[in-house]
């Protein structure tokens, strides 16, 4: 689920009937973890018991990726950039 006004992505565990994980703002930078105004979602089954959720950000015109272990959705994490693992992967981001 997304909340575009707050920049939030919430992972809901339908088996538990509760929110499993919420991605909001980075505690250090204050930037939304999955981009400003997340709205579009697409899911890819990685075939390893993990679903990769692609989150389109209307405010930044980028796509973030979140890996969600299906057996433990509360362990979901933002996929790090292969170039700089301290930053999240942002597909479509222009870098200098």
mmCIF file of N, CA, C and O in Angstrom:
data_model
loop_
_atom_site.group_PDB
_atom_site.id
_atom_site.type_symbol
_atom_site.label_atom_id
_atom_site.label_comp_id
_atom_site.label_asym_id
_atom_site.label_seq_id
_atom_site.Cartn_x
_atom_site.Cartn_y
_atom_site.Cartn_z
ATOM 1 N N UNK A 1 0.850 -1.171 0.000
ATOM 2 C CA UNK A 1 0.000 0.000 0.000
ATOM 3 C C UNK A 1 0.893 1.231 0.000
ATOM 4 O O UNK A 1 1.958 1.226 0.609
ATOM 5 N N UNK A 2 0.472 2.270 -0.684
ATOM 6 C CA UNK A 2 1.230 3.515 -0.682
ATOM 7 C C UNK A 2 0.379 4.654 -0.138
ATOM 8 O O UNK A 2 -0.843 4.602 -0.169
ATOM 9 N N UNK A 3 1.068 5.665 0.363
ATOM 10 C CA UNK A 3 0.416 6.900 0.812
ATOM 11 C C UNK A 3 1.188 8.042 0.177
ATOM 12 O O UNK A 3 2.249 8.431 0.673
ATOM 13 N N UNK A 4 0.681 8.528 -0.952
ATOM 14 C CA UNK A 4 1.444 9.506 -1.720
ATOM 15 C C UNK A 4 1.674 10.814 -0.982
ATOM 16 O O UNK A 4 2.699 11.450 -1.164
ATOM 17 N N UNK A 5 0.750 11.225 -0.141
ATOM 18 C CA UNK A 5 0.932 12.491 0.567
ATOM 19 C C UNK A 5 2.050 12.425 1.595
ATOM 20 O O UNK A 5 2.700 13.419 1.892
ATOM 21 N N UNK A 6 2.289 11.235 2.159
ATOM 22 C CA UNK A 6 3.300 11.070 3.198
ATOM 23 C C UNK A 6 4.590 10.445 2.689
ATOM 24 O O UNK A 6 5.567 10.362 3.429
ATOM 25 N N UNK A 7 4.619 9.953 1.459
ATOM 26 C CA UNK A 7 5.803 9.272 0.951
ATOM 27 C C UNK A 7 6.029 7.934 1.623
ATOM 28 O O UNK A 7 7.158 7.519 1.838
ATOM 29 N N UNK A 8 4.944 7.218 1.939
ATOM 30 C CA UNK A 8 5.033 5.989 2.717
ATOM 31 C C UNK A 8 4.664 4.776 1.869
ATOM 32 O O UNK A 8 3.733 4.820 1.070
ATOM 33 N N UNK A 9 5.400 3.684 2.075
ATOM 34 C CA UNK A 9 5.050 2.384 1.526
ATOM 35 C C UNK A 9 4.840 1.460 2.711
ATOM 36 O O UNK A 9 5.709 1.345 3.578
ATOM 37 N N UNK A 10 3.694 0.804 2.775
ATOM 38 C CA UNK A 10 3.393 -0.119 3.869
ATOM 39 C C UNK A 10 3.247 -1.519 3.295
ATOM 40 O O UNK A 10 2.551 -1.721 2.303
ATOM 41 N N UNK A 11 3.917 -2.481 3.923
ATOM 42 C CA UNK A 11 3.804 -3.884 3.533
ATOM 43 C C UNK A 11 2.791 -4.531 4.479
ATOM 44 O O UNK A 11 2.994 -4.539 5.693
ATOM 45 N N UNK A 12 1.718 -5.045 3.904
ATOM 46 C CA UNK A 12 0.649 -5.667 4.695
ATOM 47 C C UNK A 12 0.759 -7.183 4.582
ATOM 48 O O UNK A 12 0.843 -7.725 3.472
ATOM 49 N N UNK A 13 0.784 -7.869 5.694
ATOM 50 C CA UNK A 13 0.823 -9.325 5.732
ATOM 51 C C UNK A 13 -0.605 -9.825 5.872
ATOM 52 O O UNK A 13 -1.193 -9.744 6.953
ATOM 53 N N UNK A 14 -1.162 -10.324 4.772
ATOM 54 C CA UNK A 14 -2.565 -10.746 4.825
ATOM 55 C C UNK A 14 -2.770 -12.009 5.663
ATOM 56 O O UNK A 14 -3.843 -12.236 6.194
ATOM 57 N N UNK A 15 -1.739 -12.837 5.823
ATOM 58 C CA UNK A 15 -1.877 -14.018 6.674
ATOM 59 C C UNK A 15 -1.955 -13.628 8.155
ATOM 60 O O UNK A 15 -2.702 -14.226 8.915
ATOM 61 N N UNK A 16 -1.168 -12.616 8.548
ATOM 62 C CA UNK A 16 -1.192 -12.150 9.935
ATOM 63 C C UNK A 16 -2.313 -11.144 10.164
ATOM 64 O O UNK A 16 -2.707 -10.887 11.297
ATOM 65 N N UNK A 17 -2.799 -10.545 9.071
ATOM 66 C CA UNK A 17 -3.851 -9.538 9.182
ATOM 67 C C UNK A 17 -3.362 -8.238 9.797
ATOM 68 O O UNK A 17 -4.102 -7.575 10.519
ATOM 69 N N UNK A 18 -2.100 -7.889 9.500
ATOM 70 C CA UNK A 18 -1.513 -6.687 10.101
ATOM 71 C C UNK A 18 -0.406 -6.124 9.214
ATOM 72 O O UNK A 18 0.104 -6.819 8.329
ATOM 73 N N UNK A 19 -0.051 -4.872 9.477
ATOM 74 C CA UNK A 19 1.092 -4.293 8.783
ATOM 75 C C UNK A 19 2.353 -5.017 9.225
ATOM 76 O O UNK A 19 2.576 -5.242 10.416
ATOM 77 N N UNK A 20 3.189 -5.374 8.253
ATOM 78 C CA UNK A 20 4.425 -6.076 8.562
ATOM 79 C C UNK A 20 5.608 -5.112 8.626
ATOM 80 O O UNK A 20 6.505 -5.278 9.440
ATOM 81 N N UNK A 21 5.593 -4.081 7.756
ATOM 82 C CA UNK A 21 6.723 -3.148 7.697
ATOM 83 C C UNK A 21 6.249 -1.887 7.029
ATOM 84 O O UNK A 21 5.450 -1.920 6.098
ATOM 85 N N UNK A 22 6.736 -0.750 7.490
ATOM 86 C CA UNK A 22 6.405 0.541 6.887
ATOM 87 C C UNK A 22 7.700 1.248 6.526
ATOM 88 O O UNK A 22 8.611 1.354 7.352
ATOM 89 N N UNK A 23 7.789 1.693 5.285
ATOM 90 C CA UNK A 23 8.921 2.490 4.828
ATOM 91 C C UNK A 23 8.470 3.934 4.790
ATOM 92 O O UNK A 23 7.552 4.280 4.052
ATOM 93 N N UNK A 24 9.088 4.753 5.574
ATOM 94 C CA UNK A 24 8.735 6.167 5.646
ATOM 95 C C UNK A 24 9.903 7.035 5.227
ATOM 96 O O UNK A 24 10.360 6.977 4.100
ATOM 97 N N UNK A 25 10.426 7.800 6.176
ATOM 98 C CA UNK A 25 11.544 8.699 5.888
ATOM 99 C C UNK A 25 12.825 8.194 6.535
ATOM 100 O O UNK A 25 12.798 7.645 7.625
ATOM 101 N N UNK A 26 13.924 8.406 5.836
ATOM 102 C CA UNK A 26 15.243 8.068 6.371
ATOM 103 C C UNK A 26 15.478 8.880 7.640
ATOM 104 O O UNK A 26 15.283 10.100 7.641
ATOM 105 N N UNK A 27 15.886 8.225 8.713
ATOM 106 C CA UNK A 27 16.057 8.907 9.993
ATOM 107 C C UNK A 27 17.193 9.919 9.975
ATOM 108 O O UNK A 27 17.175 10.875 10.736
ATOM 109 N N UNK A 28 18.174 9.735 9.103
ATOM 110 C CA UNK A 28 19.312 10.654 9.042
ATOM 111 C C UNK A 28 19.032 11.832 8.110
ATOM 112 O O UNK A 28 19.186 12.986 8.477
ATOM 113 N N UNK A 29 18.581 11.533 6.885
ATOM 114 C CA UNK A 29 18.406 12.588 5.881
ATOM 115 C C UNK A 29 17.004 13.174 5.837
ATOM 116 O O UNK A 29 16.809 14.270 5.323
ATOM 117 N N UNK A 30 16.018 12.421 6.303
ATOM 118 C CA UNK A 30 14.633 12.872 6.231
ATOM 119 C C UNK A 30 13.987 12.616 4.879
ATOM 120 O O UNK A 30 12.818 12.911 4.673
ATOM 121 N N UNK A 31 14.750 12.057 3.936
ATOM 122 C CA UNK A 31 14.223 11.774 2.597
ATOM 123 C C UNK A 31 13.345 10.529 2.633
ATOM 124 O O UNK A 31 13.636 9.576 3.360
ATOM 125 N N UNK A 32 12.261 10.518 1.858
ATOM 126 C CA UNK A 32 11.421 9.319 1.794
ATOM 127 C C UNK A 32 12.238 8.130 1.283
ATOM 128 O O UNK A 32 12.967 8.252 0.294
ATOM 129 N N UNK A 33 12.127 6.993 1.936
ATOM 130 C CA UNK A 33 12.927 5.818 1.575
ATOM 131 C C UNK A 33 12.616 5.281 0.184
ATOM 132 O O UNK A 33 13.503 4.759 -0.484
ATOM 133 N N UNK A 34 11.375 5.385 -0.243
ATOM 134 C CA UNK A 34 11.003 4.860 -1.564
ATOM 135 C C UNK A 34 10.637 5.971 -2.539
ATOM 136 O O UNK A 34 10.005 5.730 -3.551
ATOM 137 N N UNK A 35 11.038 7.195 -2.244
ATOM 138 C CA UNK A 35 10.785 8.326 -3.133
ATOM 139 C C UNK A 35 9.563 9.122 -2.736
ATOM 140 O O UNK A 35 8.701 8.660 -1.994
ATOM 141 N N UNK A 36 9.528 10.333 -3.233
ATOM 142 C CA UNK A 36 8.391 11.218 -2.935
ATOM 143 C C UNK A 36 7.184 10.802 -3.772
ATOM 144 O O UNK A 36 7.297 10.465 -4.928
ATOM 145 N N UNK A 37 6.046 10.823 -3.153
ATOM 146 C CA UNK A 37 4.776 10.486 -3.798
ATOM 147 C C UNK A 37 4.800 9.124 -4.493
ATOM 148 O O UNK A 37 4.568 9.017 -5.687
ATOM 149 N N UNK A 38 5.071 8.046 -3.720
ATOM 150 C CA UNK A 38 5.021 6.717 -4.329
ATOM 151 C C UNK A 38 3.593 6.403 -4.772
ATOM 152 O O UNK A 38 2.652 6.691 -4.051
ATOM 153 N N UNK A 39 3.453 5.847 -5.977
ATOM 154 C CA UNK A 39 2.087 5.578 -6.426
ATOM 155 C C UNK A 39 1.942 4.262 -7.167
ATOM 156 O O UNK A 39 1.017 3.524 -6.933
ATOM 157 N N UNK A 40 2.798 3.958 -8.096
ATOM 158 C CA UNK A 40 2.640 2.744 -8.903
ATOM 159 C C UNK A 40 3.450 1.603 -8.335
ATOM 160 O O UNK A 40 4.588 1.788 -7.919
ATOM 161 N N UNK A 41 2.854 0.418 -8.268
ATOM 162 C CA UNK A 41 3.544 -0.756 -7.753
ATOM 163 C C UNK A 41 3.529 -1.867 -8.792
ATOM 164 O O UNK A 41 2.525 -2.071 -9.472
ATOM 165 N N UNK A 42 4.651 -2.575 -8.903
ATOM 166 C CA UNK A 42 4.739 -3.781 -9.718
ATOM 167 C C UNK A 42 5.535 -4.790 -8.911
ATOM 168 O O UNK A 42 6.446 -4.424 -8.168
ATOM 169 N N UNK A 43 5.186 -6.068 -9.045
ATOM 170 C CA UNK A 43 5.832 -7.106 -8.248
ATOM 171 C C UNK A 43 6.439 -8.159 -9.161
ATOM 172 O O UNK A 43 5.813 -8.594 -10.123
ATOM 173 N N UNK A 44 7.675 -8.556 -8.822
ATOM 174 C CA UNK A 44 8.367 -9.627 -9.537
ATOM 175 C C UNK A 44 8.693 -10.734 -8.543
ATOM 176 O O UNK A 44 9.278 -10.485 -7.491
ATOM 177 N N UNK A 45 8.323 -11.969 -8.887
ATOM 178 C CA UNK A 45 8.683 -13.122 -8.060
ATOM 179 C C UNK A 45 10.112 -13.491 -8.427
ATOM 180 O O UNK A 45 10.397 -13.871 -9.565
ATOM 181 N N UNK A 46 11.040 -13.377 -7.473
ATOM 182 C CA UNK A 46 12.440 -13.687 -7.744
ATOM 183 C C UNK A 46 12.712 -15.185 -7.713
ATOM 184 O O UNK A 46 13.825 -15.619 -8.012
ATOM 185 N N UNK A 47 11.694 -15.987 -7.351
ATOM 186 C CA UNK A 47 11.833 -17.431 -7.368
ATOM 187 C C UNK A 47 12.639 -17.983 -6.208
ATOM 188 O O UNK A 47 12.988 -19.157 -6.196
ATOM 189 N N UNK A 48 12.925 -17.156 -5.234
ATOM 190 C CA UNK A 48 13.727 -17.573 -4.084
ATOM 191 C C UNK A 48 12.961 -17.380 -2.781
ATOM 192 O O UNK A 48 13.568 -17.302 -1.721
ATOM 193 N N UNK A 49 11.641 -17.257 -2.892
ATOM 194 C CA UNK A 49 10.841 -16.955 -1.708
ATOM 195 C C UNK A 49 10.833 -15.475 -1.390
ATOM 196 O O UNK A 49 10.430 -15.066 -0.313
ATOM 197 N N UNK A 50 11.289 -14.678 -2.359
ATOM 198 C CA UNK A 50 11.342 -13.218 -2.200
ATOM 199 C C UNK A 50 10.593 -12.576 -3.359
ATOM 200 O O UNK A 50 10.755 -12.981 -4.508
ATOM 201 N N UNK A 51 9.790 -11.580 -3.040
ATOM 202 C CA UNK A 51 9.118 -10.777 -4.062
ATOM 203 C C UNK A 51 9.812 -9.423 -4.111
ATOM 204 O O UNK A 51 10.076 -8.823 -3.071
ATOM 205 N N UNK A 52 10.143 -8.968 -5.300
ATOM 206 C CA UNK A 52 10.714 -7.629 -5.468
ATOM 207 C C UNK A 52 9.575 -6.700 -5.874
ATOM 208 O O UNK A 52 8.901 -6.912 -6.876
ATOM 209 N N UNK A 53 9.353 -5.677 -5.064
ATOM 210 C CA UNK A 53 8.306 -4.699 -5.334
ATOM 211 C C UNK A 53 8.967 -3.453 -5.901
ATOM 212 O O UNK A 53 9.868 -2.876 -5.285
ATOM 213 N N UNK A 54 8.538 -3.064 -7.096
ATOM 214 C CA UNK A 54 9.033 -1.843 -7.728
ATOM 215 C C UNK A 54 8.030 -0.739 -7.419
ATOM 216 O O UNK A 54 6.833 -0.904 -7.628
ATOM 217 N N UNK A 55 8.525 0.383 -6.910
ATOM 218 C CA UNK A 55 7.675 1.481 -6.465
ATOM 219 C C UNK A 55 7.979 2.714 -7.312
ATOM 220 O O UNK A 55 9.074 3.270 -7.238
ATOM 221 N N UNK A 56 7.005 3.141 -8.117
ATOM 222 C CA UNK A 56 7.167 4.341 -8.926
ATOM 223 C C UNK A 56 6.950 5.579 -8.085
ATOM 224 O O UNK A 56 6.014 5.654 -7.297
ATOM 225 N N UNK A 57 7.844 6.548 -8.231
ATOM 226 C CA UNK A 57 7.742 7.795 -7.472
ATOM 227 C C UNK A 57 7.356 8.931 -8.411
ATOM 228 O O UNK A 57 8.152 9.350 -9.250
ATOM 229 N N UNK A 58 6.133 9.413 -8.254
ATOM 230 C CA UNK A 58 5.621 10.481 -9.094
ATOM 231 C C UNK A 58 6.421 11.764 -8.902
ATOM 232 O O UNK A 58 6.692 12.487 -9.838
ATOM 233 N N UNK A 59 6.833 12.049 -7.667
ATOM 234 C CA UNK A 59 7.527 13.297 -7.358
ATOM 235 C C UNK A 59 8.939 13.374 -7.890
ATOM 236 O O UNK A 59 9.480 14.461 -8.054
ATOM 237 N N UNK A 60 9.564 12.218 -8.170
ATOM 238 C CA UNK A 60 10.954 12.223 -8.617
ATOM 239 C C UNK A 60 11.165 11.520 -9.952
ATOM 240 O O UNK A 60 12.276 11.520 -10.470
ATOM 241 N N UNK A 61 10.138 10.897 -10.486
ATOM 242 C CA UNK A 61 10.221 10.170 -11.752
ATOM 243 C C UNK A 61 11.296 9.087 -11.703
ATOM 244 O O UNK A 61 12.069 8.920 -12.638
ATOM 245 N N UNK A 62 11.351 8.354 -10.582
ATOM 246 C CA UNK A 62 12.265 7.223 -10.436
ATOM 247 C C UNK A 62 11.490 6.026 -9.901
ATOM 248 O O UNK A 62 10.358 6.158 -9.444
ATOM 249 N N UNK A 63 12.136 4.885 -9.951
ATOM 250 C CA UNK A 63 11.552 3.669 -9.411
ATOM 251 C C UNK A 63 12.507 3.102 -8.372
ATOM 252 O O UNK A 63 13.695 2.943 -8.634
ATOM 253 N N UNK A 64 11.974 2.823 -7.193
ATOM 254 C CA UNK A 64 12.744 2.178 -6.129
ATOM 255 C C UNK A 64 12.369 0.710 -6.100
ATOM 256 O O UNK A 64 11.306 0.320 -6.585
ATOM 257 N N UNK A 65 13.239 -0.107 -5.518
ATOM 258 C CA UNK A 65 12.958 -1.536 -5.402
ATOM 259 C C UNK A 65 13.043 -1.947 -3.939
ATOM 260 O O UNK A 65 13.933 -1.515 -3.216
ATOM 261 N N UNK A 66 12.086 -2.784 -3.531
ATOM 262 C CA UNK A 66 12.032 -3.299 -2.164
ATOM 263 C C UNK A 66 11.913 -4.815 -2.254
ATOM 264 O O UNK A 66 11.040 -5.330 -2.946
ATOM 265 N N UNK A 67 12.815 -5.527 -1.578
ATOM 266 C CA UNK A 67 12.736 -6.984 -1.524
ATOM 267 C C UNK A 67 11.948 -7.400 -0.290
ATOM 268 O O UNK A 67 12.252 -6.967 0.827
ATOM 269 N N UNK A 68 10.930 -8.242 -0.511
ATOM 270 C CA UNK A 68 10.056 -8.689 0.566
ATOM 271 C C UNK A 68 10.139 -10.211 0.673
ATOM 272 O O UNK A 68 9.644 -10.919 -0.200
ATOM 273 N N UNK A 69 10.787 -10.732 1.735
ATOM 274 C CA UNK A 69 10.772 -12.183 1.950
ATOM 275 C C UNK A 69 9.345 -12.623 2.276
ATOM 276 O O UNK A 69 8.736 -12.105 3.213
ATOM 277 N N UNK A 70 8.812 -13.551 1.504
ATOM 278 C CA UNK A 70 7.416 -13.928 1.667
ATOM 279 C C UNK A 70 7.147 -14.616 3.001
ATOM 280 O O UNK A 70 6.055 -14.484 3.553
ATOM 281 N N UNK A 71 8.111 -15.322 3.539
ATOM 282 C CA UNK A 71 7.936 -15.989 4.831
ATOM 283 C C UNK A 71 8.119 -15.034 6.006
ATOM 284 O O UNK A 71 7.702 -15.347 7.116
ATOM 285 N N UNK A 72 8.728 -13.876 5.754
ATOM 286 C CA UNK A 72 8.982 -12.905 6.831
ATOM 287 C C UNK A 72 8.902 -11.487 6.270
ATOM 288 O O UNK A 72 9.906 -10.791 6.136
ATOM 289 N N UNK A 73 7.678 -11.039 5.907
ATOM 290 C CA UNK A 73 7.549 -9.722 5.273
ATOM 291 C C UNK A 73 8.014 -8.564 6.154
ATOM 292 O O UNK A 73 8.341 -7.497 5.647
ATOM 293 N N UNK A 74 8.115 -8.789 7.467
ATOM 294 C CA UNK A 74 8.618 -7.733 8.341
ATOM 295 C C UNK A 74 10.115 -7.499 8.145
ATOM 296 O O UNK A 74 10.667 -6.512 8.624
ATOM 297 N N UNK A 75 10.779 -8.377 7.381
ATOM 298 C CA UNK A 75 12.205 -8.231 7.078
ATOM 299 C C UNK A 75 12.439 -7.560 5.726
ATOM 300 O O UNK A 75 13.557 -7.579 5.211
ATOM 301 N N UNK A 76 11.396 -6.993 5.147
ATOM 302 C CA UNK A 76 11.528 -6.321 3.851
ATOM 303 C C UNK A 76 12.580 -5.224 3.943
ATOM 304 O O UNK A 76 12.766 -4.601 4.984
ATOM 305 N N UNK A 77 13.298 -5.016 2.825
ATOM 306 C CA UNK A 77 14.335 -3.986 2.814
ATOM 307 C C UNK A 77 14.413 -3.330 1.442
ATOM 308 O O UNK A 77 14.134 -3.957 0.417
ATOM 309 N N UNK A 78 14.811 -2.080 1.444
ATOM 310 C CA UNK A 78 15.041 -1.351 0.201
ATOM 311 C C UNK A 78 16.300 -1.917 -0.441
ATOM 312 O O UNK A 78 17.314 -2.132 0.244
ATOM 313 N N UNK A 79 16.257 -2.167 -1.744
ATOM 314 C CA UNK A 79 17.414 -2.696 -2.462
ATOM 315 C C UNK A 79 18.463 -1.590 -2.587
ATOM 316 O O UNK A 79 18.149 -0.488 -3.039
ATOM 317 N N UNK A 80 19.706 -1.877 -2.176
ATOM 318 C CA UNK A 80 20.748 -0.848 -2.262
ATOM 319 C C UNK A 80 21.261 -0.673 -3.684
ATOM 320 O O UNK A 80 21.181 -1.582 -4.511
ATOM 321 N N UNK A 81 21.807 0.492 -3.957
ATOM 322 C CA UNK A 81 22.420 0.782 -5.248
ATOM 323 C C UNK A 81 23.670 -0.079 -5.422
ATOM 324 O O UNK A 81 24.473 -0.190 -4.488
ATOM 325 N N UNK A 82 23.867 -0.664 -6.602
ATOM 326 C CA UNK A 82 25.095 -1.432 -6.821
ATOM 327 C C UNK A 82 26.332 -0.528 -6.896
ATOM 328 O O UNK A 82 27.444 -0.979 -6.669
ATOM 329 N N UNK A 83 26.124 0.735 -7.180
ATOM 330 C CA UNK A 83 27.237 1.688 -7.278
ATOM 331 C C UNK A 83 27.628 2.219 -5.909
ATOM 332 O O UNK A 83 28.806 2.353 -5.583
ATOM 333 N N UNK A 84 26.639 2.529 -5.086
ATOM 334 C CA UNK A 84 26.872 3.052 -3.737
ATOM 335 C C UNK A 84 25.894 2.366 -2.790
ATOM 336 O O UNK A 84 24.756 2.810 -2.646
ATOM 337 N N UNK A 85 26.324 1.285 -2.125
ATOM 338 C CA UNK A 85 25.415 0.518 -1.269
ATOM 339 C C UNK A 85 24.844 1.293 -0.084
ATOM 340 O O UNK A 85 23.922 0.817 0.564
ATOM 341 N N UNK A 86 25.338 2.472 0.183
ATOM 342 C CA UNK A 86 24.769 3.282 1.258
ATOM 343 C C UNK A 86 23.525 4.030 0.796
ATOM 344 O O UNK A 86 22.821 4.621 1.606
ATOM 345 N N UNK A 87 23.260 4.015 -0.514
ATOM 346 C CA UNK A 87 22.090 4.685 -1.079
ATOM 347 C C UNK A 87 21.133 3.641 -1.648
ATOM 348 O O UNK A 87 21.567 2.582 -2.072
ATOM 349 N N UNK A 88 19.849 3.964 -1.699
ATOM 350 C CA UNK A 88 18.907 3.022 -2.309
ATOM 351 C C UNK A 88 19.027 3.015 -3.829
ATOM 352 O O UNK A 88 19.437 4.008 -4.438
ATOM 353 N N UNK A 89 18.687 1.888 -4.429
ATOM 354 C CA UNK A 89 18.615 1.771 -5.871
ATOM 355 C C UNK A 89 17.502 2.682 -6.371
ATOM 356 O O UNK A 89 16.380 2.631 -5.856
ATOM 357 N N UNK A 90 17.785 3.530 -7.327
ATOM 358 C CA UNK A 90 16.783 4.405 -7.934
ATOM 359 C C UNK A 90 16.879 4.232 -9.444
ATOM 360 O O UNK A 90 17.754 4.781 -10.095
ATOM 361 N N UNK A 91 15.995 3.409 -10.007
ATOM 362 C CA UNK A 91 15.990 3.175 -11.438
ATOM 363 C C UNK A 91 15.489 4.435 -12.128
ATOM 364 O O UNK A 91 14.445 4.972 -11.780
ATOM 365 N N UNK A 92 16.267 4.933 -13.089
ATOM 366 C CA UNK A 92 15.892 6.134 -13.813
ATOM 367 C C UNK A 92 16.479 7.395 -13.242
ATOM 368 O O UNK A 92 16.321 8.474 -13.819
ATOM 369 N N UNK A 93 17.192 7.299 -12.121
ATOM 370 C CA UNK A 93 17.788 8.485 -11.518
ATOM 371 C C UNK A 93 18.973 8.953 -12.360
ATOM 372 O O UNK A 93 19.803 8.171 -12.793
ATOM 373 N N UNK A 94 19.030 10.245 -12.590
ATOM 374 C CA UNK A 94 20.140 10.824 -13.332
ATOM 375 C C UNK A 94 21.264 11.086 -12.343
ATOM 376 O O UNK A 94 21.077 11.738 -11.323
ATOM 377 N N UNK A 95 22.425 10.528 -12.625
ATOM 378 C CA UNK A 95 23.586 10.757 -11.762
ATOM 379 C C UNK A 95 24.675 11.463 -12.560
ATOM 380 O O UNK A 95 24.755 11.354 -13.772
ATOM 381 N N UNK A 96 25.499 12.172 -11.869
ATOM 382 C CA UNK A 96 26.567 12.936 -12.531
ATOM 383 C C UNK A 96 27.891 12.252 -12.345
ATOM 384 O O UNK A 96 28.181 11.661 -11.392
#
